[in-house]
């Protein structure tokens, strides 16, 4: 076993790429090459969108899943991380079209045509995909690259088509006329979960439809009222309930009249606004549901897919942009004396998360998945199956249930399921899986290949990205016949941000429940969002973004990995800053220097018996091993980092290595270092592997596949821990006294202890506190009498300090404090100040006064003591 001397400083650039190449070449990322006897443990990488480069959120996700995988691999399980990327249909096309618009192209689809635009999108996606895969390697993620997947590659595309056809034939996919979210700029639908809400100032208009209509309504979208077909009121509202069931014909100008039905609906809040709601079934998902319950009220689309008013809005409105139509209709209401009032309010506006334009609810023919229809052969709907996956479980006599951490997200998920609508899966874009449906006249055919014969036309729409990525847990494993699918499904562990629970987690549960009658994964770990140090989201507009590759270039991957998990708790947002990165870098360097020292001691002779310091560090190591193992098992990644930081820096470096210099034990040093490297490897893989190699581990004896350490209870030594703790208290107390009386660091101090500390403790205390210990209590007049670690001490100060200089220093300090105290008292005694100053400021002054007075008391006690010194 040949050692390699570690350089004086750790340079990540000198190690990381070479180590990752060595890991890849070892073949150990592929579980088929491991002699693992444990259970299969698959993690499917949440596939990043091929829309650019990875960001800090991806750095967090890669750190989480790789740390989990490395831990489980070292436990001997058959571990695989399957890497992949998402073609991200709508986001990718939106990005390319926006780039083309910025370059001066007004309408990329019209100007380029389908084939050329698709070629440019594919070129962009391929470049982005290549960049992303290289970045994943830079982050140290131990993926099995032989299993690399892409949502748009041939195997995944075949499965997408197979599943669509199966669901279509089962009657679960249908084409229907419903209100959908529509992006005018993107000329495509968007799911509810792809809509963002932005606060904007708006005008709330309160008006009557006509003079003969008795119920006033209020709206921020008066132009949509040209499509109203009803007014809903609470059945118990005495103002309006007499009108329920009546129909009024109202003139809204522009040679247009409306029939307004008055409906009773208990969901209406009588105390809000006018207590009545104008019902616009064509431009509100909620109102459309009301129309489905009351089809007699009808449906009038007054806004078209181009964002302009339709002819059904009235001749003088047809073709007008929405905002112009609003102004025109409000003017008409004023002219007719129907406008009751206008007021400025703030409300949420629905915006496309990709195209950033305002979303309009519009009725359209689209493709939907029916979540309420019974699934053939299962006797339950998809909605029920999705609920069972996290409640009672799925799959035969021994149903399996998904565990969601933190559990509060289970409740959120179930609430979402309770309000689930049919899922609109069609998108009016060109990049993506084209819907495998062909029509010829009245004939409709769905299949994985085009039907035979002339005259068939394939549907132009493509599938929602989440349709394909929802199959990720089994499409990546070669469903239905591949050995990987039979070995690894359901996958063991999945992590994701809470913002995509409904977009992605729910879709994966849906498809696995439908196709496999099984759960998609056993455990889901939900993490929060990384924000900047002030709690803001990272964004280009605020220029607060941090590029993970720049961090890696300057500080190394391990520092980045430790910094993104530091301070995170499952499900909660966390703040991230360069201070965290620097602190993590410093810790990596500390580990490196500790390792250099330990390895430099390997040629020393091994003592016949371990010292009490050896017994202490080995005992502490068992506790740390047990706790870190438990924290990894419970996905408490921040606690893992915090415990290892505290053990390595404070217990190992600050105390044990110093105490061990009295009686160096290279065997214990090596044992501790090897165990620490194993415990740290999952979260800081590069530096630990580099140190491991320097210890003489060669070839395929990689830390990557080393056996995870087990806590040895026989080494837990409560007596040694208690003894060491008391010694620490003693040393810290002596150090504090030295500092308090400004005893020069180089000066040795005679200290008398009432009891003999023994041959193990005495030399350690002497070395670490720079004292000479004597047993007994000498009668010294100028001395400090103290109690620490259960031991009474006497510390003579004669000759160790400049009394006059110390007295002068304390006198100056006393004068400054007196001046500060008097200033605060004067301020607080000023009546005008106390009356006008904010309460928080007054409280701050009072707190400062109490603190300064306490500080003065301590200084005065020191002065009294110094004045008594006669040397």
PDB file of N, CA, C and O in Angstrom, residues 60 484 704:
ATOM      1  N   UNK A  60     -28.542  21.867  -6.346  1.00  0.00           N
ATOM      2  CA  UNK A  60     -29.145  21.295  -5.145  1.00  0.00           C
ATOM      3  C   UNK A  60     -29.680  19.899  -5.441  1.00  0.00           C
ATOM      4  O   UNK A  60     -29.420  18.949  -4.688  1.00  0.00           O
ATOM      5  N   UNK A 484     -34.372  -4.217 -16.488  1.00  0.00           N
ATOM      6  CA  UNK A 484     -34.281  -3.080 -15.573  1.00  0.00           C
ATOM      7  C   UNK A 484     -35.635  -2.770 -14.961  1.00  0.00           C
ATOM      8  O   UNK A 484     -35.744  -2.471 -13.771  1.00  0.00           O
ATOM      9  N   UNK A 704     -15.623   5.362  -3.497  1.00  0.00           N
ATOM     10  CA  UNK A 704     -16.946   5.277  -4.117  1.00  0.00           C
ATOM     11  C   UNK A 704     -17.687   4.005  -3.726  1.00  0.00           C
ATOM     12  O   UNK A 704     -18.908   4.008  -3.530  1.00  0.00           O
TER      13      UNK A 704
END
